[in-house]
Tab-separated table of C-alpha atoms in Angstrom:
chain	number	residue	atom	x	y	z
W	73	UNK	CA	0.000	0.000	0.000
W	74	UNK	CA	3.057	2.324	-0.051
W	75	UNK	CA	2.673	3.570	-3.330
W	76	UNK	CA	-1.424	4.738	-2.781
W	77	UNK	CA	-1.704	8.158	-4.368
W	78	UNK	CA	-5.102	8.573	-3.012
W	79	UNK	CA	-8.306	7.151	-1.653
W	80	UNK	CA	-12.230	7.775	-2.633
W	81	UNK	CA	-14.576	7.211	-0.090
W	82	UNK	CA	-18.269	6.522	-0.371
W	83	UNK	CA	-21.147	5.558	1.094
W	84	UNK	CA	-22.094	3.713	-1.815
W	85	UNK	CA	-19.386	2.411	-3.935
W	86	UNK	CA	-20.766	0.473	-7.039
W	87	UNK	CA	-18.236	-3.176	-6.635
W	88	UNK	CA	-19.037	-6.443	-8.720
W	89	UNK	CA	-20.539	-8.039	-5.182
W	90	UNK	CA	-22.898	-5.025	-5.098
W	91	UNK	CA	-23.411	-1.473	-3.535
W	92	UNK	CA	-21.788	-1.071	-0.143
W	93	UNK	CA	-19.922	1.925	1.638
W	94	UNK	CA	-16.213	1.498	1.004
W	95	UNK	CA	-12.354	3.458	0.559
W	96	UNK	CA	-11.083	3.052	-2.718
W	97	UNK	CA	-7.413	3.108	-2.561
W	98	UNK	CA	-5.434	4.270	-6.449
W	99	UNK	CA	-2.203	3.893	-6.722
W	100	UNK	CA	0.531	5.879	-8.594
W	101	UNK	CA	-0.057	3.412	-12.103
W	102	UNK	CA	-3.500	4.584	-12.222
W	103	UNK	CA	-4.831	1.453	-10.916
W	104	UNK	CA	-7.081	0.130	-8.265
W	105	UNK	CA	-5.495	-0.829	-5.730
W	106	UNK	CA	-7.997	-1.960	-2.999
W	107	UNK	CA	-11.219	-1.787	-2.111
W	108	UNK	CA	-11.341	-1.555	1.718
W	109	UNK	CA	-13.993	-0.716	4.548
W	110	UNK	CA	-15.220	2.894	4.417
W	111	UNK	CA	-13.676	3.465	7.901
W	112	UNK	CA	-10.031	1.812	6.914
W	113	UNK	CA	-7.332	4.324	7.772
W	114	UNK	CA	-6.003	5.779	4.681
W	115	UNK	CA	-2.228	5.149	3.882
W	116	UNK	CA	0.863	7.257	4.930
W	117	UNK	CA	0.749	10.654	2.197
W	118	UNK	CA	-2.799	9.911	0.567
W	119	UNK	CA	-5.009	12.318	-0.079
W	120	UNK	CA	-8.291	11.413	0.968
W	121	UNK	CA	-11.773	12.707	-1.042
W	122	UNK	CA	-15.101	11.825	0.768
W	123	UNK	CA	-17.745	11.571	-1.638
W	124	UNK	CA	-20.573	11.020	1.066
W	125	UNK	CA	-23.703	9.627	-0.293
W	126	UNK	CA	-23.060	10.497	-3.626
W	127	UNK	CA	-22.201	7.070	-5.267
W	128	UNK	CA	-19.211	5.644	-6.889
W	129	UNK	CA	-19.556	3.584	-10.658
W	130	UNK	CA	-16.901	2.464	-12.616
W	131	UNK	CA	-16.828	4.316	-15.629
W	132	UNK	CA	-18.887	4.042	-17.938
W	133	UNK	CA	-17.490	2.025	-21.001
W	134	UNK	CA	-19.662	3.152	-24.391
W	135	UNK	CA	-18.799	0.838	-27.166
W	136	UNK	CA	-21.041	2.342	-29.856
W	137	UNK	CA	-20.172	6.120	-30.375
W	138	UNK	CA	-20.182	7.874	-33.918
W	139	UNK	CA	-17.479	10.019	-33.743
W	140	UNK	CA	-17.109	11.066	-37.558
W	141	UNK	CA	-13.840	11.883	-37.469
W	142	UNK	CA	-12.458	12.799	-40.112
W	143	UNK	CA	-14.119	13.769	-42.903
W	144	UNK	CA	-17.520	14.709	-40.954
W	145	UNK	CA	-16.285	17.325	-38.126
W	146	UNK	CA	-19.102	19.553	-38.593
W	147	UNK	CA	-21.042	16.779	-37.366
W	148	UNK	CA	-18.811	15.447	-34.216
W	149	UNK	CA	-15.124	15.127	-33.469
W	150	UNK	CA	-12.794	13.239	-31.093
W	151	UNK	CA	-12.337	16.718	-29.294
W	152	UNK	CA	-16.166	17.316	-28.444
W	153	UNK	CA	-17.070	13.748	-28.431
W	154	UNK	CA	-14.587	12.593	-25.579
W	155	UNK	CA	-15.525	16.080	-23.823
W	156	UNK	CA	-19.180	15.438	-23.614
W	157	UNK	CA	-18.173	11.546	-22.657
W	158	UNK	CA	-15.881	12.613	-19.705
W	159	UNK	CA	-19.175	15.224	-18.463
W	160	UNK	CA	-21.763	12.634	-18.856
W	161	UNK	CA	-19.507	9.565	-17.256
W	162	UNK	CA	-18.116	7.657	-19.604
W	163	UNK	CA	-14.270	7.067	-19.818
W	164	UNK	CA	-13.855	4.982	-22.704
W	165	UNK	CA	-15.491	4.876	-25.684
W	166	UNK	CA	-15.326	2.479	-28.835
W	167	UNK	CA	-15.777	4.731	-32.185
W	168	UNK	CA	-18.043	3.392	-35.020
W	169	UNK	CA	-15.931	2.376	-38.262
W	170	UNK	CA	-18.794	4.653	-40.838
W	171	UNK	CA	-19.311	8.508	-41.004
W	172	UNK	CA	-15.881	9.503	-40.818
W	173	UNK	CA	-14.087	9.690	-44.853
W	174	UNK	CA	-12.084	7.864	-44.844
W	175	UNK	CA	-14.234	4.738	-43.231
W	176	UNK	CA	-12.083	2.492	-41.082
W	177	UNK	CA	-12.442	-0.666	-43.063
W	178	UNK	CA	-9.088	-0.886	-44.030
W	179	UNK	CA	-5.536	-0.825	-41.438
W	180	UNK	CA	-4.393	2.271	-43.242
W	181	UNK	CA	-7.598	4.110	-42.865
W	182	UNK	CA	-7.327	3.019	-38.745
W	183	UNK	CA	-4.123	4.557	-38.585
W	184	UNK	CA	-5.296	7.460	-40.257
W	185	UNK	CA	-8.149	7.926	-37.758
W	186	UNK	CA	-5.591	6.659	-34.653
W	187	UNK	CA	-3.435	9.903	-35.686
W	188	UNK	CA	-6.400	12.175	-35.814
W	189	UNK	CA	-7.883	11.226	-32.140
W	190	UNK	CA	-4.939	10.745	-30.258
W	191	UNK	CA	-4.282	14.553	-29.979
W	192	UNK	CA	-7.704	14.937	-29.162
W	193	UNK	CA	-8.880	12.622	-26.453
W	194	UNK	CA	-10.189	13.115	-22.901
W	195	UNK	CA	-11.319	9.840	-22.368
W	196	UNK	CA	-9.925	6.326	-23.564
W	197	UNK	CA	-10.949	5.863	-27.308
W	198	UNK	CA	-10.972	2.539	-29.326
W	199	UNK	CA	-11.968	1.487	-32.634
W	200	UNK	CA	-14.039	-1.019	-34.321
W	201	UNK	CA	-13.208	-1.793	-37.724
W	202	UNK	CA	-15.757	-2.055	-40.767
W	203	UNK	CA	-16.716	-4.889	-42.819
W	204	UNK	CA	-18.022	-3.933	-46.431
W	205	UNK	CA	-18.511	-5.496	-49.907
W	206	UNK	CA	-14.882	-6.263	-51.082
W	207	UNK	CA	-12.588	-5.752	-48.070
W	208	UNK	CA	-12.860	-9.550	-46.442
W	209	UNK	CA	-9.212	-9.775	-46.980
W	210	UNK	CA	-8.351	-6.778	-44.827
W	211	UNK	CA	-10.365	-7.911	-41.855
W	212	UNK	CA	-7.252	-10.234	-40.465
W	213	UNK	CA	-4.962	-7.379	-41.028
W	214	UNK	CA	-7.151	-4.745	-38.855
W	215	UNK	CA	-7.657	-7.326	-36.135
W	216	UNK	CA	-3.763	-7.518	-35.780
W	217	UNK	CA	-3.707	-3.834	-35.453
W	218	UNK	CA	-6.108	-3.701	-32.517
W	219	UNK	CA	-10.000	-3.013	-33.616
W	220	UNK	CA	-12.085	-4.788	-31.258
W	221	UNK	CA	-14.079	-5.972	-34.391
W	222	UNK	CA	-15.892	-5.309	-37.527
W	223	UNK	CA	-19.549	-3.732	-37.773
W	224	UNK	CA	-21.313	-4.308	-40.771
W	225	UNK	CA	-24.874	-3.423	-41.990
W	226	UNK	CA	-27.578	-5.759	-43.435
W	227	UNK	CA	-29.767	-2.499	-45.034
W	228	UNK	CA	-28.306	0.491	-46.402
W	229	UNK	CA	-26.067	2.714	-43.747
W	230	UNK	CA	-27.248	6.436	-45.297
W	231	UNK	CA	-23.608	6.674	-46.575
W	232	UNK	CA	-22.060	5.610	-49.374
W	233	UNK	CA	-18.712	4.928	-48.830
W	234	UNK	CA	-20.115	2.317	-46.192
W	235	UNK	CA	-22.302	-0.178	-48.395
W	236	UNK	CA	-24.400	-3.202	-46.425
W	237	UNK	CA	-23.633	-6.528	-46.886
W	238	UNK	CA	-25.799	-9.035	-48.758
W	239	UNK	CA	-26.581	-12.582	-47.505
W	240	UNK	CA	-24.064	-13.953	-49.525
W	241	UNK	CA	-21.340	-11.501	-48.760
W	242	UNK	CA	-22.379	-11.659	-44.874
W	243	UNK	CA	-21.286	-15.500	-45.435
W	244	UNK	CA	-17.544	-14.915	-46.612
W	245	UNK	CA	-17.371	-12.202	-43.675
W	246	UNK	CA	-18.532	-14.515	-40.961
W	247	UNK	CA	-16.143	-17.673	-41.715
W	248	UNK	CA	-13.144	-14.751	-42.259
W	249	UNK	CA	-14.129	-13.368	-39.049
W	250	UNK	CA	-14.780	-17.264	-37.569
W	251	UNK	CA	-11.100	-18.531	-39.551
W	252	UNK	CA	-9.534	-15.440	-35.892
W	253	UNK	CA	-11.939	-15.710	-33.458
W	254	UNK	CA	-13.136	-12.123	-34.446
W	255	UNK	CA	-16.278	-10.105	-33.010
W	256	UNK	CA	-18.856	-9.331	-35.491
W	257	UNK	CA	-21.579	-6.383	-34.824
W	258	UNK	CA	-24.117	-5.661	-36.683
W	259	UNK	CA	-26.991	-3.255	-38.014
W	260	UNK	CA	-29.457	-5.794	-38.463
W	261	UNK	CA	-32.580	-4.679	-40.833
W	262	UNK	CA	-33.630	-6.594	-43.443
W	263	UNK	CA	-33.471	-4.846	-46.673
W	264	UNK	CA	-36.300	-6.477	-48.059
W	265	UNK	CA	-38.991	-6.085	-45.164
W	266	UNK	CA	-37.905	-2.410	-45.408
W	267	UNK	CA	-38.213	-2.194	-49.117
W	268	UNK	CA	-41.732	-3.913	-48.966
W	269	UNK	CA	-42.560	-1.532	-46.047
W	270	UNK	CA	-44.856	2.042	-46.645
W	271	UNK	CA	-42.790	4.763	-46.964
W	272	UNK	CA	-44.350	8.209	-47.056
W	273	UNK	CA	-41.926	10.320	-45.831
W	274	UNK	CA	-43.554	13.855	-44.587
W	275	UNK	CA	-43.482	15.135	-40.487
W	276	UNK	CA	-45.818	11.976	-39.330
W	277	UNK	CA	-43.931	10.016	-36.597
W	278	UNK	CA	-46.300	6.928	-37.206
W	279	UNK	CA	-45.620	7.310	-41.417
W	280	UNK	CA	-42.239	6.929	-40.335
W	281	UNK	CA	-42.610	4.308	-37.701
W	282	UNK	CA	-44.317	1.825	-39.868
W	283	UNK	CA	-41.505	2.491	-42.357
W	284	UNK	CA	-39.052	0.494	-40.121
W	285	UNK	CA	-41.219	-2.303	-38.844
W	286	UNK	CA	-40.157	-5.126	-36.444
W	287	UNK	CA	-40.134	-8.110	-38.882
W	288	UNK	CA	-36.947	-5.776	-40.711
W	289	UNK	CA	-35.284	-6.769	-37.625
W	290	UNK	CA	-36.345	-10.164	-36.489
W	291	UNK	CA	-35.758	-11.528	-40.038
W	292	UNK	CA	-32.209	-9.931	-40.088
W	293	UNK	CA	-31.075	-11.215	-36.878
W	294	UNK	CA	-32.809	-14.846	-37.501
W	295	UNK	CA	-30.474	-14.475	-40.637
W	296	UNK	CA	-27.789	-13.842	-38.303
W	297	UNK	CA	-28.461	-16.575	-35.989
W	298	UNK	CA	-28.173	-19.063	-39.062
W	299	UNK	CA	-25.056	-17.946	-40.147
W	300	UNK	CA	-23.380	-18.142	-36.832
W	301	UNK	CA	-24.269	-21.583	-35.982
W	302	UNK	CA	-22.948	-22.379	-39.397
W	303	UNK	CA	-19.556	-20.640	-38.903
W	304	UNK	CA	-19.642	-20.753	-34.879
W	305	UNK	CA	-18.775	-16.818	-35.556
W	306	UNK	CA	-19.108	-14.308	-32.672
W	307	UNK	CA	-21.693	-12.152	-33.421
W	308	UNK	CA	-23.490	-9.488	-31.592
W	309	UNK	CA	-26.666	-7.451	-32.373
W	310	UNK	CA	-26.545	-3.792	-32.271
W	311	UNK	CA	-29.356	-1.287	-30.846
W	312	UNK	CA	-32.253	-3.963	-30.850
W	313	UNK	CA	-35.107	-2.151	-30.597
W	314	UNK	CA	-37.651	-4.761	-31.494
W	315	UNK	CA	-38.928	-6.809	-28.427
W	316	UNK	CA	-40.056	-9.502	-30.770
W	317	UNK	CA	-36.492	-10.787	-31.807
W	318	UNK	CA	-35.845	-11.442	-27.817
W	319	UNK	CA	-36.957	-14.428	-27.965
W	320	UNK	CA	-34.955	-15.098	-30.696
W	321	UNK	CA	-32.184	-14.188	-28.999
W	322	UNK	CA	-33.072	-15.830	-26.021
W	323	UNK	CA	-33.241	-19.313	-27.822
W	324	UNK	CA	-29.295	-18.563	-29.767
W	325	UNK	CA	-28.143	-18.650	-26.856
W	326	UNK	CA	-29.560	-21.479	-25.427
W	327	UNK	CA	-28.519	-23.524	-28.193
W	328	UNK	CA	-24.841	-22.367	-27.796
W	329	UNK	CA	-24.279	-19.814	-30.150
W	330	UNK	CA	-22.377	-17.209	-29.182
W	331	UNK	CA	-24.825	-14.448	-29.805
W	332	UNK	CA	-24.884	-11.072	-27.629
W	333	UNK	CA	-27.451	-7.975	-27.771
W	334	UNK	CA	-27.153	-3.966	-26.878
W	335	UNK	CA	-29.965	-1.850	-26.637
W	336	UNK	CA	-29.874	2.247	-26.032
W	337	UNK	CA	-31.284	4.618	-23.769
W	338	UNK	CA	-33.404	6.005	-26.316
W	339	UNK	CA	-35.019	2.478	-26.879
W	340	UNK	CA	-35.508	2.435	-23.025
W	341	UNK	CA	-37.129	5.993	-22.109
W	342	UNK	CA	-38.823	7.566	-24.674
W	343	UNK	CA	-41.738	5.738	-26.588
W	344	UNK	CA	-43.404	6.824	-29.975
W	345	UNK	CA	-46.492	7.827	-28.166
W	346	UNK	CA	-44.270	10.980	-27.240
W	347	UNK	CA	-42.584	11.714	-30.168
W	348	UNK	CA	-44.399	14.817	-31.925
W	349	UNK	CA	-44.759	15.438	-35.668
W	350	UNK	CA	-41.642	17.037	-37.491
W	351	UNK	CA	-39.544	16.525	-34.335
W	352	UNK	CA	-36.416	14.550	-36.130
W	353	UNK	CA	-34.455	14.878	-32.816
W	354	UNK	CA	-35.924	11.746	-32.264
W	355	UNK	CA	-35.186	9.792	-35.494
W	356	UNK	CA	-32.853	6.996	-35.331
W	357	UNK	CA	-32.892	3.559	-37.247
W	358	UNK	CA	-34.190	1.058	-36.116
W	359	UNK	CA	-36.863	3.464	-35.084
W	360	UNK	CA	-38.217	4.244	-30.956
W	361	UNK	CA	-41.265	2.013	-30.775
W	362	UNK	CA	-44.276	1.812	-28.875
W	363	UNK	CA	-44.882	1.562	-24.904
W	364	UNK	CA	-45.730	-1.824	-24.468
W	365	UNK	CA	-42.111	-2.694	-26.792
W	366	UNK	CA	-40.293	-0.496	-24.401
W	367	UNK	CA	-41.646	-2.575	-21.036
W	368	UNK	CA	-40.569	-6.161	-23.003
W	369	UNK	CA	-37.032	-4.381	-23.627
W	370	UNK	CA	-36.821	-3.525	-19.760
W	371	UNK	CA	-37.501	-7.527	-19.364
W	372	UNK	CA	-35.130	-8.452	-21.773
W	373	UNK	CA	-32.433	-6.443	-19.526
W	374	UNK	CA	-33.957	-7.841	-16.348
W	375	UNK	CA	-33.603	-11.390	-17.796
W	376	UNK	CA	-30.739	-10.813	-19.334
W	377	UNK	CA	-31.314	-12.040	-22.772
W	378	UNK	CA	-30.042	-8.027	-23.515
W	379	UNK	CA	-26.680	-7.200	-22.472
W	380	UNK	CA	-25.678	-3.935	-22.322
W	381	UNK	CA	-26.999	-0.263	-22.829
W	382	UNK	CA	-25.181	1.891	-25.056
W	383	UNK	CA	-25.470	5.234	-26.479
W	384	UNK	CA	-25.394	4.959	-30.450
W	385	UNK	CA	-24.824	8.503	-30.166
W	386	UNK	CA	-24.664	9.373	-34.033
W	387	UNK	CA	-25.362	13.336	-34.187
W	388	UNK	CA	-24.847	15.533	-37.068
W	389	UNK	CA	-25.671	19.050	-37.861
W	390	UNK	CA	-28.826	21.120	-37.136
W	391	UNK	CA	-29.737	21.152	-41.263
W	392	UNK	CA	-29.432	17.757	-41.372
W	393	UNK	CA	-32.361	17.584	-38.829
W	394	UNK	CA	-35.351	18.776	-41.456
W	395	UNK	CA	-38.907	18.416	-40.315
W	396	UNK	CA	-39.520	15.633	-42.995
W	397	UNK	CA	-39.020	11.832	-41.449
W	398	UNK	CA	-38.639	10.658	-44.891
W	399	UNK	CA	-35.131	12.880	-45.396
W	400	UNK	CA	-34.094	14.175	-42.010
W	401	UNK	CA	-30.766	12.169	-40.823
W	402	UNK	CA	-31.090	9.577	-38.641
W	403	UNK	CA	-29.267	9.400	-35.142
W	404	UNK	CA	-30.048	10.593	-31.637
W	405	UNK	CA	-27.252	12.445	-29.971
W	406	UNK	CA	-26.877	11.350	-26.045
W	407	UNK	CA	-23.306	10.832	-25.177
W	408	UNK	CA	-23.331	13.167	-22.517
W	409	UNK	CA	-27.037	11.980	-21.248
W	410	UNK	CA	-26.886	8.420	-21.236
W	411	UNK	CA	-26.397	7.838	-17.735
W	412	UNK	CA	-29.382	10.420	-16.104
W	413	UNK	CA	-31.847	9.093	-18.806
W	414	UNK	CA	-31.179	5.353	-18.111
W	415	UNK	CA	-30.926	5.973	-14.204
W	416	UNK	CA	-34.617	8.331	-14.446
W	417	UNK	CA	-35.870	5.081	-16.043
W	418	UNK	CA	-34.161	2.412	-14.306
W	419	UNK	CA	-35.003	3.492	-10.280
W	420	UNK	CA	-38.997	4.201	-11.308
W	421	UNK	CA	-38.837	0.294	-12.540
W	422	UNK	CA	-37.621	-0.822	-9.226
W	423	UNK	CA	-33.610	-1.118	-10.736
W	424	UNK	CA	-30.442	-0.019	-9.074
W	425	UNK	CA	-27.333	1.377	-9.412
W	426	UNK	CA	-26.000	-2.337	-9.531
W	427	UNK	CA	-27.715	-3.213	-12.655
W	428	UNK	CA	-27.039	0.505	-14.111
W	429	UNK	CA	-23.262	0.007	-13.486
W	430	UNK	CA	-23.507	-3.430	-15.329
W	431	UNK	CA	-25.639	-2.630	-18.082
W	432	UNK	CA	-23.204	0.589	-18.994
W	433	UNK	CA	-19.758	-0.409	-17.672
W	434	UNK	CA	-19.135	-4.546	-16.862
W	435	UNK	CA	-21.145	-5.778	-20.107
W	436	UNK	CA	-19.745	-3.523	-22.301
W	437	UNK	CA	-16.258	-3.783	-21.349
W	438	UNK	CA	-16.630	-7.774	-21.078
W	439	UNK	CA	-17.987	-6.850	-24.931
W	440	UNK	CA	-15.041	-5.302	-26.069
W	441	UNK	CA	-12.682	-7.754	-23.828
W	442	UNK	CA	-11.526	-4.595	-21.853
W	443	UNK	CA	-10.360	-6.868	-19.023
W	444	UNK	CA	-9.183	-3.772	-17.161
W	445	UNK	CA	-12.001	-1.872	-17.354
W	446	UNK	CA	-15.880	-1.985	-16.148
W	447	UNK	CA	-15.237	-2.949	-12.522
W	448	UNK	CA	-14.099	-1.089	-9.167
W	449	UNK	CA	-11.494	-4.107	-8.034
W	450	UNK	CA	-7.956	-4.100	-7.327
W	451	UNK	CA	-6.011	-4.298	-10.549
W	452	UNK	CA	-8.862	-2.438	-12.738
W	453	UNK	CA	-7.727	0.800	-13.710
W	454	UNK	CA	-9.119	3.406	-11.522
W	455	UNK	CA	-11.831	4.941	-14.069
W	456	UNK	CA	-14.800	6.382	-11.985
W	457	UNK	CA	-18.360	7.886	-12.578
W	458	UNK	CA	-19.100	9.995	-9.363
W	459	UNK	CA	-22.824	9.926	-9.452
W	460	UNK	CA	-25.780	12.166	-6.956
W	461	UNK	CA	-28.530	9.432	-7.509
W	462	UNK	CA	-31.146	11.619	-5.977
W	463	UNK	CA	-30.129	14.927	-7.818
W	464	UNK	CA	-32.344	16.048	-10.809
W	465	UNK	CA	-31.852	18.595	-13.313
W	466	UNK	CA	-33.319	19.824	-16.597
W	467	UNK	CA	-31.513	19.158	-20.175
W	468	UNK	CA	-30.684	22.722	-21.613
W	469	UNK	CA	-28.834	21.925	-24.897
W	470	UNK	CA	-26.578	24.723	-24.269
W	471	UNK	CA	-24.716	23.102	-21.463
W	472	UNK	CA	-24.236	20.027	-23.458
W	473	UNK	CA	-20.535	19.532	-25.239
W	474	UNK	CA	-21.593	17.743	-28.153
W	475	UNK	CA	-20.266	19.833	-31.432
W	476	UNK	CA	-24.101	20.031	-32.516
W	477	UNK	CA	-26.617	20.433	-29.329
W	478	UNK	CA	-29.733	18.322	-30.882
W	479	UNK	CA	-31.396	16.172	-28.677
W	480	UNK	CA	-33.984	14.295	-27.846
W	481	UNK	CA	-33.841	14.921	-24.186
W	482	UNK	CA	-34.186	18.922	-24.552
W	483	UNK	CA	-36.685	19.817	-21.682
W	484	UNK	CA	-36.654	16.730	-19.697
W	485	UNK	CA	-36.131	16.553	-16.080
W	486	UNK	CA	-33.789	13.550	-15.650
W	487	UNK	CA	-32.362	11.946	-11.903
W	488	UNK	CA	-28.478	11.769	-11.600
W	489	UNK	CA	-26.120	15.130	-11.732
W	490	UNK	CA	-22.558	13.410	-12.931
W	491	UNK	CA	-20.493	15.057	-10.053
W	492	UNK	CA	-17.244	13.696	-11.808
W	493	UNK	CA	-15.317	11.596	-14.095
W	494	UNK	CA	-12.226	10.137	-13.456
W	495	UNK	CA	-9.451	8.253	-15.856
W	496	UNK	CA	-6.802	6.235	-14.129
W	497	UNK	CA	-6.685	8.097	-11.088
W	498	UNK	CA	-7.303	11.453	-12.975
W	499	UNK	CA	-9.977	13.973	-12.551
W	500	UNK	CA	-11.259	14.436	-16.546
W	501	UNK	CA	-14.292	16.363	-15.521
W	502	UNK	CA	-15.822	17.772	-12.674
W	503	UNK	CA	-19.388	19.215	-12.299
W	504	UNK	CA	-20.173	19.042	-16.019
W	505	UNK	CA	-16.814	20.841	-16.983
W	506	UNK	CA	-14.061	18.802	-18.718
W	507	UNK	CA	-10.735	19.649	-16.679
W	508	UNK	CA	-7.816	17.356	-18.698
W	509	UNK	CA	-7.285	15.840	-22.008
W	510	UNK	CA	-5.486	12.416	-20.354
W	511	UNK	CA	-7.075	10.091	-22.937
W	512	UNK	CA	-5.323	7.117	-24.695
W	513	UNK	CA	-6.005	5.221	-27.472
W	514	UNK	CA	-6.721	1.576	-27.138
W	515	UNK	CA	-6.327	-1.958	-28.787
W	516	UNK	CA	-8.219	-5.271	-28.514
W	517	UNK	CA	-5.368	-7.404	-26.524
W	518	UNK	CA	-5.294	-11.159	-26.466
């Protein structure tokens, strides 16, 4: 214990076995080194910080973050993106492979986009790698440089330098992925339920509800759940929003197929009931759905046949956000608001800040194989979410540090004011404000 820098104390510290009032002791690497009784004597030269009742998380780990960077900087940036992180938690991000020219589908293009972030970064930042028509024989080569996989999309992705896959094509990738023991993640939409589906276009939320409907994604991802048991691939679903495809999911896994699922806050507080006409802010694809899918999602987390909650924070700029459903860009922007809208949602179902800390910090880093993240234990490194549970506050876009403040949330009165963030031992925000840029870009290790 000689070389403790300092020690966090709380009345409710967030640890794998569960909520309980503990010192957490850092050393000078930046890692945990102990988690001790709240009333342990703190070492010889440690400086001490009481948090009190506020709790202690692990910080947040968000593995699906459009950064769009380069190429797209109007839209995002590693510079606002790992600012608003940092304020609303999270400290350590995994940026999407599409939206940024050029996409990272290729090991040059990742080492383009690793020398753009570094510089940048306030938080950790990682990188998944992209899997599109004609670049199967790059995917070994970007796994040896450190993504921590390779998204691909079964429908269109909105940009073109980013095609989808067909069936056939998702084939090759899976047994190329399989051949490594690679992670694939995937948009899952089926381009022909969408294709056969109305679409209007015009300010109507419910034109542009039924344009996405359910069966696009319970077809895709029983297409996925064929493939992988016939190339025993890794595969994981991204931003389920249909409730119907649980079961689906449920029954993979059963059967030994090594099949994971996210969801998003978005999916988890706000219905379509709510959304008004013309209000884009709340476009995203697959689309927010009805009441009654939301409560089966909640049960799908309770279960466990979902995962993990992540932000698919994919924002762009205020144009792009036109009253028509039919053209407007799709993506909600909630980097910075993921943990207050989940928590809101979470403690008025009867959850707590157990399952909150697992949903956004232990499955996600056990996603990415971040072995030293997601968990307040000795040996983790000491990333923290300081968190006043019974706080509220009301979103104002202007205090949000997202390059473009759209959102969803604008108005809402939300539980949990992020007191602080902290990055191996580090204070990277504090009360909303970003204080260093200590970030550090990192690989997939064995």
């Amino acid at each position: 214990m000689s070389d403790v820098r300092f020690v966090l104390r709380s009345r409710r510290v967030l640890a794998p076995e569960g909520e309980r009032p503990a010192s957490v002791t850092v050393g000078a690497d930046g890692k945990i080194a102990a988690v001790l009784p709240y009333e342990a004597e703190a070492p010889p030269g440690a400086t001490v910080e009481d948090l009190g009742e506020d709790a202690l998380l692990p910080g947040l780990v968000d593995t699906h973050v459009h950064v769009n960077d380069p190429g797209r900087t109007a839209w995002e940036g590693f510079y606002a993106a790992t600012r608003a992180a940092a304020a609303g938690g999270i400290t350590t991000l995994v940026d999407m492979p599409l939206n940024s020219l050029p996409p990272t589908t290729t090991a040059a293009n990742l080492a383009e986009k690793r020398a753009v972030a570094g510089p940048k970064a306030h938080v950790d930042v990682g990188f998944w790698g992209g899997a599109v028509p004609g670049n199967a024989h790059e995917l070994r080569a970007l796994h040896e440089a450190g993504v921590f996989g390779f998204k691909c999309f079964l429908s269109p992705s909105g940009v073109e330098e980013f095609p989808e896959l067909d069936p056939g094509q998702l084939a090759v990738v899976m047994a190329e992925i399989a051949s490594f023991d690679g992670l694939l993640i995937v948009h899952a939409e089926d381009p022909g339920q969408l294709a056969s589906a109305p679409q209007k276009g015009g300010p109507a939320y419910a034109d542009f509800l039924a344009s996405r409907p359910r069966e696009a994604e319970n077809d895709a991802i029983a297409l996925l759940v064929t493939l992988a048991r016939e190339h025993g691939t890794r595969v994981h679903v991204l931003h389920l929003s249909s409730s119907d495809a649980l079961p689906l999911v449920a029954k993979a896994r059963a059967e030994g197929i090594r099949l994971t699922a996210e969801t998003c806050p978005h999916f988890l507080t706000l219905t379509a009931e709510e959304v008004p006409d013309g209000a884009t802010e709340f476009k995203c694809c697959p689309p927010i759905r009805e009441q009654a899918n939301q409560d089966a999602l909640w049960q799908g987390l309770a279960d466990g046949t979902l995962d993990c909650v992540v932000s698919d924070h994919s924002p762009c700029t205020t144009d792009l956000k036109t009253p028509d459903f039919g053209t407007a860009w799709g993506g909600i922007s909630s980097l910075q608001l993921g943990l207050p809208a989940i928590w809101t949602e979470a403690r008025r179902r009867g959850h707590g800040l157990a399952d909150v800390a697992r949903w956004m910090s232990g499955a996600p880093a056990r996603l990415a194989g971040l072995a030293h993240k997601g968990a307040i234990a000795p040996g983790r490194d000491a990333d923290f979410a300081v968190l006043a549970p019974e706080e509220t506050f009301t979103v104002d876009p202007v205090h949000l540090h997202h390059r473009n403040q759209v959102t969803a949330y604008a108005g809402k009165t939300l539980h949990g004011v992020v007191r602080s963030a902290w990055l191996r031992g580090g204070r990277v925000a504090d009360h909303g404000t970003p204080t260093s840029k200590t970030g550090q870009l990192i690989e997939r290790t064995a």
